[in-house]
mmCIF file of C-alpha atoms and ligand atoms in Angstrom:
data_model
loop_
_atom_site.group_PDB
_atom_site.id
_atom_site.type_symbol
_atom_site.label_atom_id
_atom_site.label_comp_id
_atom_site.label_asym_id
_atom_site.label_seq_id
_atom_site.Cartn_x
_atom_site.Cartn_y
_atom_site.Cartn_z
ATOM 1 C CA UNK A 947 126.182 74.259 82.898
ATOM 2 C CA UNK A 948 127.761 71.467 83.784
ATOM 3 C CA UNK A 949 127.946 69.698 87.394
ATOM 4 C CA UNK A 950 130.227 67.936 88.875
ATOM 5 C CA UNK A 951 131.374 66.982 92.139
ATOM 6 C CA UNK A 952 131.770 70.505 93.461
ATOM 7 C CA UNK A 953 127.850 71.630 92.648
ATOM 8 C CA UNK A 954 126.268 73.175 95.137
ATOM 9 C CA UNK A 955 122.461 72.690 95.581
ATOM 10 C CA UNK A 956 119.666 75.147 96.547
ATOM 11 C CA UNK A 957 115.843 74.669 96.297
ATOM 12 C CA UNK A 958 112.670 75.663 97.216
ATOM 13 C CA UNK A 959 110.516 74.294 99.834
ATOM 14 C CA UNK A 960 106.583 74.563 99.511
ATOM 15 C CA UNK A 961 103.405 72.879 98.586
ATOM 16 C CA UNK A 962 102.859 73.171 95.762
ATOM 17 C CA UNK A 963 106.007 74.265 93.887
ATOM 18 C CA UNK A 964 105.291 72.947 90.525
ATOM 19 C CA UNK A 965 104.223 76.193 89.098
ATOM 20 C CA UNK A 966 107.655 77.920 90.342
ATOM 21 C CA UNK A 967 109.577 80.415 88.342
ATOM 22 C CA UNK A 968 112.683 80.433 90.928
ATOM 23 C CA UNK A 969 114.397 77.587 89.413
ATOM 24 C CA UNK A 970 114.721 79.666 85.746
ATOM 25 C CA UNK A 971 115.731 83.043 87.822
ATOM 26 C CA UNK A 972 118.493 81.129 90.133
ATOM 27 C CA UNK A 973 119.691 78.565 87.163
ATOM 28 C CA UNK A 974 120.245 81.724 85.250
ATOM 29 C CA UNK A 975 122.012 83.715 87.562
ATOM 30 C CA UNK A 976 123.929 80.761 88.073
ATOM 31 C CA UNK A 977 124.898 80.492 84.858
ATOM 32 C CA UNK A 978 125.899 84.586 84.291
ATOM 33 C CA UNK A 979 127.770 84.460 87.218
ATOM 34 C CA UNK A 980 129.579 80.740 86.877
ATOM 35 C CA UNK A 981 128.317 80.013 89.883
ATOM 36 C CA UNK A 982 128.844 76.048 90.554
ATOM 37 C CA UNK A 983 125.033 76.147 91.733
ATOM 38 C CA UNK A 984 121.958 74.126 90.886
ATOM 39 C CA UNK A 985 118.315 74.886 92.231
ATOM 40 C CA UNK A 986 115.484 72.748 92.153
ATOM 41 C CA UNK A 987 111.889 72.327 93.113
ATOM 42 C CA UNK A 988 111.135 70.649 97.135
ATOM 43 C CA UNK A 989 107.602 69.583 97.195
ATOM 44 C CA UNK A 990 107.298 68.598 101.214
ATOM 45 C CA UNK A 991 104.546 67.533 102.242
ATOM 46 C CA UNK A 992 102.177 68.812 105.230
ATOM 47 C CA UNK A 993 103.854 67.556 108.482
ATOM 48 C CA UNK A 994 107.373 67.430 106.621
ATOM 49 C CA UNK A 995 108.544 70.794 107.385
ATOM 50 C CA UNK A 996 111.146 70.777 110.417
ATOM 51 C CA UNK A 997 112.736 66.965 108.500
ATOM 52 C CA UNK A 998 112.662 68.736 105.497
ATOM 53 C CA UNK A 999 115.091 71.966 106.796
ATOM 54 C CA UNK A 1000 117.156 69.142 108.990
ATOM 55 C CA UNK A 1001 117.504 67.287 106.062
ATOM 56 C CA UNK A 1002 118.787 70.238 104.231
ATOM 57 C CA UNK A 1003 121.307 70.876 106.340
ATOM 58 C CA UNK A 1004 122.190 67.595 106.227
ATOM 59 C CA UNK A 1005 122.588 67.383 102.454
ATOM 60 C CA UNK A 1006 124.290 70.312 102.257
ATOM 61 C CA UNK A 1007 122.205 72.575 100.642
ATOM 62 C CA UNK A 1008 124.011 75.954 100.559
ATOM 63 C CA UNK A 1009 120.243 77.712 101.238
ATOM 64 C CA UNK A 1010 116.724 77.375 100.452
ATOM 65 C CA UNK A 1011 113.224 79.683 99.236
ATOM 66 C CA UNK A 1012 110.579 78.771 101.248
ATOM 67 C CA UNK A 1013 107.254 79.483 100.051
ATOM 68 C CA UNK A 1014 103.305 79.301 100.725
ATOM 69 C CA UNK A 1015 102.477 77.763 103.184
ATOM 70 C CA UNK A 1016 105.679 77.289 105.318
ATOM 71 C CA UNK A 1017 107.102 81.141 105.173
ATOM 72 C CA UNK A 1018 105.952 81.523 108.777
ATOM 73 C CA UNK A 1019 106.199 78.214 110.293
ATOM 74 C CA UNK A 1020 109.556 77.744 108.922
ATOM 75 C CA UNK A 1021 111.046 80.189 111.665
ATOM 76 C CA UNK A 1022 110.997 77.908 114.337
ATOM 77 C CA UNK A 1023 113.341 75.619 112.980
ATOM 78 C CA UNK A 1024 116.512 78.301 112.026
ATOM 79 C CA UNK A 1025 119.242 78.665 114.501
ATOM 80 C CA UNK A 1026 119.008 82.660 113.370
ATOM 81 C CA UNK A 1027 116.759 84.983 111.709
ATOM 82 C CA UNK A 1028 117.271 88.403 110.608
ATOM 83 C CA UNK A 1029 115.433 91.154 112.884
ATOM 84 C CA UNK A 1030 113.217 92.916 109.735
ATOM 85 C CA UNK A 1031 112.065 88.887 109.068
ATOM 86 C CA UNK A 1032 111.250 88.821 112.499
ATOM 87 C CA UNK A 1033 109.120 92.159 112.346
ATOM 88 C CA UNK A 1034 107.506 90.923 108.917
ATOM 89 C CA UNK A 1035 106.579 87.453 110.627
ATOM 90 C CA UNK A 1036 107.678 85.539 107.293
ATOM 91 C CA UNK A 1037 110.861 84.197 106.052
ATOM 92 C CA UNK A 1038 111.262 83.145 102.390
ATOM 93 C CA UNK A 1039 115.220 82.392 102.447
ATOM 94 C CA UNK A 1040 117.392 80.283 104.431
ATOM 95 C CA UNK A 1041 120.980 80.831 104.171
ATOM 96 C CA UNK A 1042 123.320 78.270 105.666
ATOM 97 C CA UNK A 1043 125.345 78.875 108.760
ATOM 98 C CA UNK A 1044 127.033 77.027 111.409
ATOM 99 C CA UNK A 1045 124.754 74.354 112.575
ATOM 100 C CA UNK A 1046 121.866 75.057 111.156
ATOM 101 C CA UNK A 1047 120.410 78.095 108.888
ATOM 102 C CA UNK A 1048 119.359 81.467 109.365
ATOM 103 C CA UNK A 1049 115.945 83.322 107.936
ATOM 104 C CA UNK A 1050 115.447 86.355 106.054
ATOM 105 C CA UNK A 1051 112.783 87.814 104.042
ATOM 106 C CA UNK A 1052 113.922 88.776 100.839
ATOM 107 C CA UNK A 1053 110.359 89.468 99.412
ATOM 108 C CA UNK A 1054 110.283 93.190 101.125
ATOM 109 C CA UNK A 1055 114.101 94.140 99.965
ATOM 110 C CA UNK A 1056 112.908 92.442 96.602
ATOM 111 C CA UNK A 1057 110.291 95.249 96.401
ATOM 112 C CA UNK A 1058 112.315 97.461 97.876
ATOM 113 C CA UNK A 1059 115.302 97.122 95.150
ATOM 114 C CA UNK A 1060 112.522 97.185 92.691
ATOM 115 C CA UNK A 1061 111.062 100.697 93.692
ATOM 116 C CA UNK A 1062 115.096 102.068 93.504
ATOM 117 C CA UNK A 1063 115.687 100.815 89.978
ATOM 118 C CA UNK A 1064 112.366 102.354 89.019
ATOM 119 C CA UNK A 1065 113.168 105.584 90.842
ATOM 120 C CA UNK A 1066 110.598 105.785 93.074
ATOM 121 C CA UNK A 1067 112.090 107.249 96.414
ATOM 122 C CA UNK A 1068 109.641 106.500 99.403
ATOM 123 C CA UNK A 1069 112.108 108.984 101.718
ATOM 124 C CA UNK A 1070 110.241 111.016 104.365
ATOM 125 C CA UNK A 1071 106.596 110.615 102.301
ATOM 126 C CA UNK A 1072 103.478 109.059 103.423
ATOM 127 C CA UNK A 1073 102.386 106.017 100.760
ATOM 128 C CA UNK A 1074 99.265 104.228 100.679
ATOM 129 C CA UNK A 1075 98.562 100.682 101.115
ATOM 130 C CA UNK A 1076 95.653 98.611 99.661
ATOM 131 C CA UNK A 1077 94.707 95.656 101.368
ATOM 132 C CA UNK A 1078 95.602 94.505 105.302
ATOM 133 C CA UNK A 1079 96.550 90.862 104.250
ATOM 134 C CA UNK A 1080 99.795 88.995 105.027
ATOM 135 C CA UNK A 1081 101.459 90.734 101.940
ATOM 136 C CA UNK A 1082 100.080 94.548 102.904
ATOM 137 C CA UNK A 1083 101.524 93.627 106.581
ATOM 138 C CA UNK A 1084 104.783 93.193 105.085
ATOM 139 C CA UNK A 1085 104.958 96.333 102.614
ATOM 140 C CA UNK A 1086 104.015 98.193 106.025
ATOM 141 C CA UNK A 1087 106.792 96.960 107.978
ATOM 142 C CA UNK A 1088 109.201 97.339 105.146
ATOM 143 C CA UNK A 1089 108.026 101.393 104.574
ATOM 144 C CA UNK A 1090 108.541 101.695 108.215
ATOM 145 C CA UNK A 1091 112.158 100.295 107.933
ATOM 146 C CA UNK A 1092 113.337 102.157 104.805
ATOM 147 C CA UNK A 1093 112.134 105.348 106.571
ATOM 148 C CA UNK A 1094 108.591 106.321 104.544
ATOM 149 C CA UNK A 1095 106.978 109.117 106.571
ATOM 150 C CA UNK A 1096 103.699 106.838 107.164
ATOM 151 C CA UNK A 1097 101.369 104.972 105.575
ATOM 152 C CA UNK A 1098 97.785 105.006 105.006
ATOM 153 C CA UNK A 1099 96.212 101.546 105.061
ATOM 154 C CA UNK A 1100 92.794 100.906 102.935
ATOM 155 C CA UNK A 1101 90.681 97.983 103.356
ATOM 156 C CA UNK A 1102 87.720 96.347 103.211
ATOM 157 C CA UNK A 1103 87.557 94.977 106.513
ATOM 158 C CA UNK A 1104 89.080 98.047 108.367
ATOM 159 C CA UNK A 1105 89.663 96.136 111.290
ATOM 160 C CA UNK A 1106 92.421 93.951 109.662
ATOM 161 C CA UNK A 1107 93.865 97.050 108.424
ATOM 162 C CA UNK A 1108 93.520 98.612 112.015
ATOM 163 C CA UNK A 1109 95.180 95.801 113.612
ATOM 164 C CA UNK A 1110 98.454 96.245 111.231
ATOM 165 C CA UNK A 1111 98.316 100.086 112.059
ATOM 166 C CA UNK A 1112 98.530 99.166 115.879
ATOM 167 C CA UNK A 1113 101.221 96.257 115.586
ATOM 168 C CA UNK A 1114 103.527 98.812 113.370
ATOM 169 C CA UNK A 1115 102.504 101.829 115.483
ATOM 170 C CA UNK A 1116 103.800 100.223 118.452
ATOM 171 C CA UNK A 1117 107.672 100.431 117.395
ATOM 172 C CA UNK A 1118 107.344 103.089 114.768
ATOM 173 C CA UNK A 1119 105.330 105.468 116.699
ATOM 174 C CA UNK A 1120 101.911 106.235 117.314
ATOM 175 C CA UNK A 1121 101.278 108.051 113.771
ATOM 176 C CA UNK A 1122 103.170 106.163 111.496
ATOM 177 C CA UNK A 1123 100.244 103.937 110.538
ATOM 178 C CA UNK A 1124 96.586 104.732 110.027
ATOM 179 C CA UNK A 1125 93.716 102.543 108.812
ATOM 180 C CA UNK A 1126 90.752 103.702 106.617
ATOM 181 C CA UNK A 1127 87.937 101.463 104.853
ATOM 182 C CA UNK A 1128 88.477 101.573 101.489
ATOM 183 C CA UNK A 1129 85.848 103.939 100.296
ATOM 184 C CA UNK A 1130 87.050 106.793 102.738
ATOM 185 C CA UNK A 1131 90.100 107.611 100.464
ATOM 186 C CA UNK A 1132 88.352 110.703 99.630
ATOM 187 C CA UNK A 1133 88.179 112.450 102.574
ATOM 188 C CA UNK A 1134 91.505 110.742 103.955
ATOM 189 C CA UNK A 1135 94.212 111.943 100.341
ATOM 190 C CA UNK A 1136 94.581 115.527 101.223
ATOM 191 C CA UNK A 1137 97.835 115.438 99.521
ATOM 192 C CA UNK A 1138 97.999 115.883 95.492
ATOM 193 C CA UNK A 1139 99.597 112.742 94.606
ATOM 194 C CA UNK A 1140 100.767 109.881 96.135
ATOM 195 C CA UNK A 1141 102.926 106.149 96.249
ATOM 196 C CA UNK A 1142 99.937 103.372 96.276
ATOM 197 C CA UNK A 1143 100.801 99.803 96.664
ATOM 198 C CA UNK A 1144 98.144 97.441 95.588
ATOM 199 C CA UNK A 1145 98.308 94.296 97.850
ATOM 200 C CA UNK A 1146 94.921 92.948 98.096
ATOM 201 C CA UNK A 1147 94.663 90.182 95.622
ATOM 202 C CA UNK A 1148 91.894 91.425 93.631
ATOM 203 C CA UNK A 1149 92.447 91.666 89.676
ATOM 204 C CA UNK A 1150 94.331 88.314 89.895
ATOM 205 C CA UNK A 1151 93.950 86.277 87.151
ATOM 206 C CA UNK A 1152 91.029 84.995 86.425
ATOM 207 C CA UNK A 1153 89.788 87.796 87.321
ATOM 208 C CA UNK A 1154 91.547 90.318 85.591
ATOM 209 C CA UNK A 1155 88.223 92.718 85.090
ATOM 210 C CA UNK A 1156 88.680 93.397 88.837
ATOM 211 C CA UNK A 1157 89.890 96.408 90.742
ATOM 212 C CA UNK A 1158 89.889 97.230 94.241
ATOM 213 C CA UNK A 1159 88.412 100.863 94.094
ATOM 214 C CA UNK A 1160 86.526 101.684 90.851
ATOM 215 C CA UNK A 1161 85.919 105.180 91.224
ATOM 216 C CA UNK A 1162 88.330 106.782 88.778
ATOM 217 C CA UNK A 1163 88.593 109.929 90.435
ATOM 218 C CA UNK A 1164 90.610 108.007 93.030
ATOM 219 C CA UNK A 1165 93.784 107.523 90.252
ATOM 220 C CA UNK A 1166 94.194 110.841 89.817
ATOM 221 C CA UNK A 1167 95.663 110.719 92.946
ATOM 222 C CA UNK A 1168 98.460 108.211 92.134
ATOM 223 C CA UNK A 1169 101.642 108.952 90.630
ATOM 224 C CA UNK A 1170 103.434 105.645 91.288
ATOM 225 C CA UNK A 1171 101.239 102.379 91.347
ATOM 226 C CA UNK A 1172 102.746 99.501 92.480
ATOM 227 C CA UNK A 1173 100.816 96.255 91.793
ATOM 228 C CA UNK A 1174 101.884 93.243 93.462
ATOM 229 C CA UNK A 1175 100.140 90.935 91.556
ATOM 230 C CA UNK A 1176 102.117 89.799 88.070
ATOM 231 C CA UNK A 1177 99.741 87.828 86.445
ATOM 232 C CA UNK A 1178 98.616 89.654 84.542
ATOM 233 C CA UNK A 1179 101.640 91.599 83.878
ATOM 234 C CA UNK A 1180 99.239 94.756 83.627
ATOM 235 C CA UNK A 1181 96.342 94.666 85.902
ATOM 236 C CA UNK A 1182 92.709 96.871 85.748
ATOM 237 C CA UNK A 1183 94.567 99.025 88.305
ATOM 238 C CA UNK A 1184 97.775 99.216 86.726
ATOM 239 C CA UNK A 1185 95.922 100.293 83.698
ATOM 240 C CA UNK A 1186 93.589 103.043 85.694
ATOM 241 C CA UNK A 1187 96.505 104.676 87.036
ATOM 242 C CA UNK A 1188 98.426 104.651 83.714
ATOM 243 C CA UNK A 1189 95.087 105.967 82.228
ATOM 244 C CA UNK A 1190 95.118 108.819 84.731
ATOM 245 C CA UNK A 1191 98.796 109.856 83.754
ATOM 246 C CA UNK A 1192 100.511 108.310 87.054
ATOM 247 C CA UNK A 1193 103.320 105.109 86.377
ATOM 248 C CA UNK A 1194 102.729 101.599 86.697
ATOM 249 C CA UNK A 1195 104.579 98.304 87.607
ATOM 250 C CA UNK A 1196 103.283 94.997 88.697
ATOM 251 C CA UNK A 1197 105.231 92.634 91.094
ATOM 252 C CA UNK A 1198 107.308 90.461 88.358
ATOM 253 C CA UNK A 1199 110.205 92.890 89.478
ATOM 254 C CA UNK A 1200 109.784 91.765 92.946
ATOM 255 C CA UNK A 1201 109.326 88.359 92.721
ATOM 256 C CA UNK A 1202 112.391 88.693 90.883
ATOM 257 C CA UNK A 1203 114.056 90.863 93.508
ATOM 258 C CA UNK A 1204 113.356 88.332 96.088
ATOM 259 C CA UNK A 1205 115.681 85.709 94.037
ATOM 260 C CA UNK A 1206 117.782 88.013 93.564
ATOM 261 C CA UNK A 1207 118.707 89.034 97.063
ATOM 262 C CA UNK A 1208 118.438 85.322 98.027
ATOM 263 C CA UNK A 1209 121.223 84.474 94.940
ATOM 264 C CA UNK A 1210 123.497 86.992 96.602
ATOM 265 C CA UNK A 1211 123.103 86.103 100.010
ATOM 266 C CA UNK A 1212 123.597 82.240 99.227
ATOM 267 C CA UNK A 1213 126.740 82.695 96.626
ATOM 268 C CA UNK A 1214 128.503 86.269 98.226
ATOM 269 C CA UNK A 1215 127.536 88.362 94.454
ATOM 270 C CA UNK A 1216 126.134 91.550 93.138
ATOM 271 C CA UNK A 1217 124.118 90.561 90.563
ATOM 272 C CA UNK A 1218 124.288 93.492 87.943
ATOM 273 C CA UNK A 1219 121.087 95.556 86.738
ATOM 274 C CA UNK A 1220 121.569 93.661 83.515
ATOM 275 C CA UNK A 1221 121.363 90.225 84.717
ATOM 276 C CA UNK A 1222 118.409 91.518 86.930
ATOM 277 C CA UNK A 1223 116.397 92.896 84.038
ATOM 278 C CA UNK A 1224 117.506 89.631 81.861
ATOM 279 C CA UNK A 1225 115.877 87.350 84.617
ATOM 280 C CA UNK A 1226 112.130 89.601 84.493
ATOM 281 C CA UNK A 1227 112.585 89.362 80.595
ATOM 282 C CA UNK A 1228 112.608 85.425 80.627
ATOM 283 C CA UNK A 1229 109.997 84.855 83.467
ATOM 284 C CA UNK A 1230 107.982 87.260 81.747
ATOM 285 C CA UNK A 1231 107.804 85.299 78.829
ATOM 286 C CA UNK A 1232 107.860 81.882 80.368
ATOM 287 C CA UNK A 1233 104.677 83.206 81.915
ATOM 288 C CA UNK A 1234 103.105 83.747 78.341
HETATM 289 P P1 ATR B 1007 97.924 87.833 101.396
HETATM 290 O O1 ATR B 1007 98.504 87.059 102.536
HETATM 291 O O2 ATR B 1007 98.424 87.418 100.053
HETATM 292 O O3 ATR B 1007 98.073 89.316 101.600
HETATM 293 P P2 ATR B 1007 95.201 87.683 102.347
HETATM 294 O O4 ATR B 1007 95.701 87.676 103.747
HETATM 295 O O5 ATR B 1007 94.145 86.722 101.951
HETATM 296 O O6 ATR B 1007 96.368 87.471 101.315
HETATM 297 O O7 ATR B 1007 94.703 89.185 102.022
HETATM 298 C C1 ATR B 1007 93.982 89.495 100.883
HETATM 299 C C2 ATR B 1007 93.657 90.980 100.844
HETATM 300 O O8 ATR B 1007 92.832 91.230 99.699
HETATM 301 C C3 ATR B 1007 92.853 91.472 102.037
HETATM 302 O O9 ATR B 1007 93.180 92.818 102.269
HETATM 303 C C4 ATR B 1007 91.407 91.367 101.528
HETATM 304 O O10 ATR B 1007 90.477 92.222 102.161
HETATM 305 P P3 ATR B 1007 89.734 91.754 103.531
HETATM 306 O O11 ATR B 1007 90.749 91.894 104.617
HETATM 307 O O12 ATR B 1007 88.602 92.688 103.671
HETATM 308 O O13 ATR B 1007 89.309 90.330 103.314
HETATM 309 C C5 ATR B 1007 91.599 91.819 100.112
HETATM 310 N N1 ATR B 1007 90.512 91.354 99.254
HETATM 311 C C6 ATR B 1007 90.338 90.114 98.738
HETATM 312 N N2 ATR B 1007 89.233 90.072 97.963
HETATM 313 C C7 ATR B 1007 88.690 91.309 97.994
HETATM 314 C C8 ATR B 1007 87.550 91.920 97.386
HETATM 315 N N3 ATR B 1007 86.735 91.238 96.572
HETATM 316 N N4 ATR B 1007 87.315 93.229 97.626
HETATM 317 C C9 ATR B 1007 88.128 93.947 98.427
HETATM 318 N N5 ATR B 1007 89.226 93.437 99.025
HETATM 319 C C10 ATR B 1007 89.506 92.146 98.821
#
């Protein structure tokens, strides 16, 4: 690629970005599209956040990622923000508009785009969430919005996952949402098989022996298992429920997704199932 005066320039904002994989997605997409677009790495500092987005805007910058630990803090500085990045409470994309830029959360759509290519259709069916963290909050929200029949959340601390149920029952409706402690799933999956989305952060590397719930007879429940972690690329519980005959993906697809959707939003594309699937090859292996 070359630049020139016409290059437009998007980046990520976060501390730390060093370990990014955005700028070889976005570069790339650039690049199969001939998109006149660079994106870089924004390290800003604690403290930094609201002259960092001015400063954006002032440079330019056709958009912006913004990652751990400003996705939430971020939102009071955009002149707009999307309503399901409201609902999530996290924006991870600025896009620039007149006099300033507007927030959207691309990391739910990225998941969601992912489940469509792999043919899993959440339509009208209840799906079960592990873990009541930020990331489980969002996957709620997002089944909610894409019009899952409910969700079942599992968790450790039952109250975290309790307090999700209440925020998402309150728009959905009373008995969209219902929280569990993790080791009730027996009594709880009267259905045969089910959509389970793994979002607590257990099995994460280093610890890649980990898994959430142990008991195997739990995976014969799962037909679809949806690992958000993606390093490892397979995880103990992507492995159980492959073990137990159900499918398996971990979240390189999302994180993937996420650019994705943010490269389309920033540059007015449809980036192409092929250019998708080329971008998960090549972070996959920059990973190794
Ligand atoms: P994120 O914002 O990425 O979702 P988080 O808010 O720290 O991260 O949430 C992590 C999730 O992993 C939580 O659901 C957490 O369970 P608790 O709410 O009980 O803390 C879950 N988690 C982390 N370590 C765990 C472990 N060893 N066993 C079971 N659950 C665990």
């Amino acid at each position: 690629m070359i630049y020139d005066g016409h290059t437009r320039t998007c980046g990520l904002i976060g501390n730390p970005v060093e370990h990014t994989m955005s700028p070889l997605i976005q570069n790339f997409m650039a690049q199969e599209t001939g998109k006149n677009m660079v994106y870089v790495p924004f390290h800003v500092q604690q403290g930094s956040l609201e002259a960092a987005v001015k400063g954006a805007y002032a440079l330019n910058l056709l958009g912006c990622n913004v990652t751990v630990p400003y996705k939430s803090d971020v939102m009071e500085y955009l002149v707009d923000t999307d309503p399901l990045a409201k609902r999530i409470g996290a924006v991870n994309t600025l896009v620039r508009v007149e006099g300033g830029y507007k927030g959207y959360n691309t990391d739910m759509p990225g998941l969601y785009r992912a489940m469509q290519h792999d043919g899993v259709d959440i339509a009208g069916k209840t799906v079960v969430i592990l873990g009541a963290g930020g990331v489980a909050r969002a996957v709620a929200v997002l089944l909610n919005d894409k019009g899952a029949k409910g969700v079942i959340l599992f968790n450790r601390t039952v109250s975290k996952a309790q307090q999700i149920a209440d925020e998402v029952n309150g728009y959905a409706g009373a008995d969209f949402a219902k929280a569990y402690a993790m080791e009730d799933y027996a009594k709880v999956l009267t259905e045969d098989k089910y959509i389970v989305i793994q979002a607590t952060s257990v099995g994460m590397h280093p610890k890649v022996d980990e898994v959430v719930i142990e008991d195997e007879a739990f995976y014969d429940k799962v037909e679809v298992g949806y690992d958000l972690i993606f390093n490892p690329p397979c995880t103990r519980f992507m492995q159980l429920v492959k073990e137990h005959g159900g499918r398996a993906y971990n979240g390189a697809k999302m994180l993937v997704y996420q650019g994705v959707i943010a490269f389309e939003l920033w540059n007015d594309v449809n980036i192409s199932r092929e250019i998708a699937e080329e971008c998960i090859r090549q972070m996959e292996e920059a990973m190794k």
